[in-house]
PDB file of C-alpha atoms and ligand atoms in Angstrom:
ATOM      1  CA  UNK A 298      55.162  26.361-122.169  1.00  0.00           C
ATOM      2  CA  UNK A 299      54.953  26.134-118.240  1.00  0.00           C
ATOM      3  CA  UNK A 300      57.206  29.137-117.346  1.00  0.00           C
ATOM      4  CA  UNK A 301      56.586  31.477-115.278  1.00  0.00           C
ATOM      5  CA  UNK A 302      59.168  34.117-116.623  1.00  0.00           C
ATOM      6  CA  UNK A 303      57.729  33.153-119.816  1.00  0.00           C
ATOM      7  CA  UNK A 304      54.139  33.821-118.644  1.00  0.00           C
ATOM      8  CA  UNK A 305      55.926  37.387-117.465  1.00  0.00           C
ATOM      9  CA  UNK A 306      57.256  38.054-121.048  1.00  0.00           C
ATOM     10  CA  UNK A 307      53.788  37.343-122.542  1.00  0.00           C
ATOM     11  CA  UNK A 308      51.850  39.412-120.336  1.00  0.00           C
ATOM     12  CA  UNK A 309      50.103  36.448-118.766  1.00  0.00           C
ATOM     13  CA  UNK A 310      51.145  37.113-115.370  1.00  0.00           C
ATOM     14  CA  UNK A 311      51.628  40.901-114.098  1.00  0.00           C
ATOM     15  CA  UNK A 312      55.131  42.224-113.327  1.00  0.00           C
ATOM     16  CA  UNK A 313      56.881  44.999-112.436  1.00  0.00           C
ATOM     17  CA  UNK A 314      58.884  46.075-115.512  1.00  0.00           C
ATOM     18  CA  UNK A 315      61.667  48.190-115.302  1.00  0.00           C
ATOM     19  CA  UNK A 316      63.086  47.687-118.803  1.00  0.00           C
ATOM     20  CA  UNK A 317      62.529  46.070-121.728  1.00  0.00           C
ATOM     21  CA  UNK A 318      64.025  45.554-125.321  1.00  0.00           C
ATOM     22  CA  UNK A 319      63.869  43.221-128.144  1.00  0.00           C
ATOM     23  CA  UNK A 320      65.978  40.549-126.497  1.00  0.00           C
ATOM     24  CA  UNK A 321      65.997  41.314-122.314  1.00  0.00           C
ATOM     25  CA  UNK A 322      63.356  42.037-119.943  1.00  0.00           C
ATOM     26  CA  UNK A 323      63.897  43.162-116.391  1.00  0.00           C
ATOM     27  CA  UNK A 324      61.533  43.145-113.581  1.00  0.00           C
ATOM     28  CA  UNK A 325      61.560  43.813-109.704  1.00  0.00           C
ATOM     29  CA  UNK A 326      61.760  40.627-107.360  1.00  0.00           C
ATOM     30  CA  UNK A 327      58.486  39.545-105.946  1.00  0.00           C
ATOM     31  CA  UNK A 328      60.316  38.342-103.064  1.00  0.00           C
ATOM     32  CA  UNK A 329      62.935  41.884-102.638  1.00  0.00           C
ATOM     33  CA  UNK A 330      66.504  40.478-100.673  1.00  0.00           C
ATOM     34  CA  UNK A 331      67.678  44.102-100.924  1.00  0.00           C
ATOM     35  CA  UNK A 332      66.522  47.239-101.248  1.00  0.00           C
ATOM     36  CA  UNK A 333      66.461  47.122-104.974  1.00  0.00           C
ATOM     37  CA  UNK A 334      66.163  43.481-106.003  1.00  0.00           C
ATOM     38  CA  UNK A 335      65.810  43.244-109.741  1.00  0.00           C
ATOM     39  CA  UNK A 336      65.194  40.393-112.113  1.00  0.00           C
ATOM     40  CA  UNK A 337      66.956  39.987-115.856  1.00  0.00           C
ATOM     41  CA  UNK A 338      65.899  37.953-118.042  1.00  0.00           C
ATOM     42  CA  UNK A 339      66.603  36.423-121.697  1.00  0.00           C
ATOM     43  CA  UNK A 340      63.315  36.405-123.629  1.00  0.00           C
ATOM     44  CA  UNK A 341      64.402  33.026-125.077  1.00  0.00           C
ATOM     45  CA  UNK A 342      63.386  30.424-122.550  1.00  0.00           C
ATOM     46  CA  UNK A 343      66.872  29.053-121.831  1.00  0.00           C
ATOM     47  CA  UNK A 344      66.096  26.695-118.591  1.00  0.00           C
ATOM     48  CA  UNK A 345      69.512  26.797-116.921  1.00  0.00           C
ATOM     49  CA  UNK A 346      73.143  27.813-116.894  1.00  0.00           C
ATOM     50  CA  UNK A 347      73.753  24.462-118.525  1.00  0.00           C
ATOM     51  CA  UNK A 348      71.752  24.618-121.181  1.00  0.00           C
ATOM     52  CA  UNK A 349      73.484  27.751-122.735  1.00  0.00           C
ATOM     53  CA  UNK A 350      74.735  27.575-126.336  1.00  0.00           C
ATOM     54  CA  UNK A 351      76.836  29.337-128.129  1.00  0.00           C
ATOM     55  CA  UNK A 352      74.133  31.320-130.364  1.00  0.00           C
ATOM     56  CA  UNK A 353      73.321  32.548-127.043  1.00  0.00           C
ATOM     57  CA  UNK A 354      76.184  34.001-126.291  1.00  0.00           C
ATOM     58  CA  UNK A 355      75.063  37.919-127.119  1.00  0.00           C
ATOM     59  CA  UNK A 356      71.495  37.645-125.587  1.00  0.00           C
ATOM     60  CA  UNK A 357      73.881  36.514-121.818  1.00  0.00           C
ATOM     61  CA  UNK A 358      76.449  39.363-122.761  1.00  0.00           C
ATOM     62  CA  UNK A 359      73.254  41.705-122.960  1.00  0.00           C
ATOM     63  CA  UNK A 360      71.830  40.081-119.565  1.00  0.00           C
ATOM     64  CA  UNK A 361      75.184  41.602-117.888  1.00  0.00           C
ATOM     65  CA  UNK A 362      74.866  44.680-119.523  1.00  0.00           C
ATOM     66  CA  UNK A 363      71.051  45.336-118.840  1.00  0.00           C
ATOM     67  CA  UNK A 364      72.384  44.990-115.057  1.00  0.00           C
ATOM     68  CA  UNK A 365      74.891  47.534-115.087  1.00  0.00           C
ATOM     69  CA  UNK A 366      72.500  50.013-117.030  1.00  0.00           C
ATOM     70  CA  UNK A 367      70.118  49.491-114.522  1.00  0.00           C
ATOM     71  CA  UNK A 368      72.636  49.552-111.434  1.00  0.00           C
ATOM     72  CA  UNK A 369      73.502  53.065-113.063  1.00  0.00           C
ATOM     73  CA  UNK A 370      69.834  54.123-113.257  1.00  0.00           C
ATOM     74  CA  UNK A 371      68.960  53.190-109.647  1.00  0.00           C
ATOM     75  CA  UNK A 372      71.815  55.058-108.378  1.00  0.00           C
ATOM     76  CA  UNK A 373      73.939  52.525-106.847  1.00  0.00           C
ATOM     77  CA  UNK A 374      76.505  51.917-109.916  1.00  0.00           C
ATOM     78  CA  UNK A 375      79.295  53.427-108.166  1.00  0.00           C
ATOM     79  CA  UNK A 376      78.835  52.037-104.011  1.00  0.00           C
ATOM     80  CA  UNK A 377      78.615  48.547-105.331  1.00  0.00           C
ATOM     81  CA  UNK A 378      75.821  45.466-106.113  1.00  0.00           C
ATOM     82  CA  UNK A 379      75.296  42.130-106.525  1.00  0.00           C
ATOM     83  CA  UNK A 380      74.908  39.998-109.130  1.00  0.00           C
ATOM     84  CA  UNK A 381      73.841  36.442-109.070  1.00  0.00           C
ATOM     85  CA  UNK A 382      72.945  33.809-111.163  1.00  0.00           C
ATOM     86  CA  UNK A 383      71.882  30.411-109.706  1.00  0.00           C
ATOM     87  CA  UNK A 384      72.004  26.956-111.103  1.00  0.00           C
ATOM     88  CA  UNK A 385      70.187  23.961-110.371  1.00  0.00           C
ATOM     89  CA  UNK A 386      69.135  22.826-107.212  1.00  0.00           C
ATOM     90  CA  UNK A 387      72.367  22.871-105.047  1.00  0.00           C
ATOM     91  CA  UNK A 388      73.164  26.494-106.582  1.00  0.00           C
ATOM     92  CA  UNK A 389      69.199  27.767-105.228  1.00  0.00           C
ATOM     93  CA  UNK A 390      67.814  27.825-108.526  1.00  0.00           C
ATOM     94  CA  UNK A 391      63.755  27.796-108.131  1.00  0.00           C
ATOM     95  CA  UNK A 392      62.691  29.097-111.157  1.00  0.00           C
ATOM     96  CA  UNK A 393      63.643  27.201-114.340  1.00  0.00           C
ATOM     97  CA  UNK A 394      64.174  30.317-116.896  1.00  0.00           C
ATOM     98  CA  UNK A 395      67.690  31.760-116.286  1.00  0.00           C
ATOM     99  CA  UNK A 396      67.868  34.925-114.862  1.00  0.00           C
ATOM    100  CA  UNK A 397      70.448  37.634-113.430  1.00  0.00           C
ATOM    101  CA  UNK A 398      69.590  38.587-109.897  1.00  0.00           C
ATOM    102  CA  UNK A 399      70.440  42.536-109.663  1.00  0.00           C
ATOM    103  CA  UNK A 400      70.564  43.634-105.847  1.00  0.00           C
ATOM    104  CA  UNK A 401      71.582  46.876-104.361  1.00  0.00           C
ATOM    105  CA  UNK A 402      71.244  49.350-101.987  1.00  0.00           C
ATOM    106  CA  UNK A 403      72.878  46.941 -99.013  1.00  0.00           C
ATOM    107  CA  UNK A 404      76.502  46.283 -97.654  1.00  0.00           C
ATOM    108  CA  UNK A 405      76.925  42.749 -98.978  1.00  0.00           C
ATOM    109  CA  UNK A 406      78.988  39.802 -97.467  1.00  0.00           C
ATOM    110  CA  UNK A 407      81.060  37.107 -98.890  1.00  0.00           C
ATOM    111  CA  UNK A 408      81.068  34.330 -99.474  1.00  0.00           C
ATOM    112  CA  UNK A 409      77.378  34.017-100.357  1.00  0.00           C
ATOM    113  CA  UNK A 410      75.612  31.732 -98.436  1.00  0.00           C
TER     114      UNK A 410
HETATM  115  P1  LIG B 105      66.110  31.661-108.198  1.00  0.00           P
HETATM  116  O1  LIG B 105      65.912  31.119-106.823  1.00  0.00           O
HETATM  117  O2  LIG B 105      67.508  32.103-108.496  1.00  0.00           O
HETATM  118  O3  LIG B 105      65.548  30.732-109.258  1.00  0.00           O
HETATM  119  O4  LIG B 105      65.284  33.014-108.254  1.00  0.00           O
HETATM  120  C1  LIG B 105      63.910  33.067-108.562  1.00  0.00           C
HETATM  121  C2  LIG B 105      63.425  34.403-108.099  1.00  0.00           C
HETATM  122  O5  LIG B 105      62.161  34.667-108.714  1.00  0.00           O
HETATM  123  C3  LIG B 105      63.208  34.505-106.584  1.00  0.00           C
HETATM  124  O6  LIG B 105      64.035  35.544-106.059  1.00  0.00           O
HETATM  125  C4  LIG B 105      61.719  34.812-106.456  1.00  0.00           C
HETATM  126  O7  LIG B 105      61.442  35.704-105.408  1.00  0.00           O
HETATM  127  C5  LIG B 105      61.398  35.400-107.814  1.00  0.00           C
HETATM  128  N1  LIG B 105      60.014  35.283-108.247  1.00  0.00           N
HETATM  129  C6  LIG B 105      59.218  34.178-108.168  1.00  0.00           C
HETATM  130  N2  LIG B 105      58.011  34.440-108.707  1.00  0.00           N
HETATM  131  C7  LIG B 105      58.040  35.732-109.125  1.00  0.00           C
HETATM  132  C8  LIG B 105      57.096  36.590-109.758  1.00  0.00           C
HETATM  133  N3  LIG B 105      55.859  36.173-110.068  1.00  0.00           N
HETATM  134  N4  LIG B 105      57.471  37.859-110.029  1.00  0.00           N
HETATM  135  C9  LIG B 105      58.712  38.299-109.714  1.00  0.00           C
HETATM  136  N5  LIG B 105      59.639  37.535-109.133  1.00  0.00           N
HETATM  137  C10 LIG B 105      59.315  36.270-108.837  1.00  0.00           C
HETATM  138 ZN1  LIG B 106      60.666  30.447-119.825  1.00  0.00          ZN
END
């Protein structure tokens, strides 16, 4: 398949891997828009927010939960981060294999732009 995040999960395109388990892998932004800009992603190629089924539910539960884990581990659990997850072209979505932004280390502002 021609997916980038699934090239990542294969090992046929280099990452930075911060975690990894049977059913998430997480990965630091090539592109950082914080401090700590992290990457979570499903191992199952899901495509968009859309496209999510209910089988799915645990592996998007586990996407959440990855985040916080990791929010803990870089230190910034407790001042506060961001999580995003865009969808489709109006929501910024670029890369077609859905994934939970995890940014901290920043004051951020809402709304999002
Ligand atoms: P989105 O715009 O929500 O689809 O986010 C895609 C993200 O993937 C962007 O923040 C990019 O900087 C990031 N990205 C693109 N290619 C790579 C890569 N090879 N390794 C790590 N992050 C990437
Ligand atoms: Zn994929």
């Amino acid at each position: 398949m021609d997916c980038l995040f699934c090239k990542i999960i294969n090992r046929e395109i280099p990452a930075d891997i911060v975690f990894e388990d049977e059913h998430v892998l997480a990965f630091h932004d090539i592109d950082p828009k914080a401090p700590t800009h992290i990457l979570i992603i499903p191992k199952k190629h899901i495509s968009t927010l859309n496209d999510i089924e209910e089988r799915d539910l645990e592996v998007v539960g586990r996407l959440q939960y990855t985040a916080a884990q990791l929010a803990r581990q870089q230190g910034f659990a407790d001042d506060g981060y961001r999580v995003v997850m865009n969808c489709n072209e109006m929501g910024g979505q670029t890369v077609y294999h859905i994934h939970m932004h995890l940014m901290g280390g920043r004051q951020f502002t809402w709304p999002a732009g």
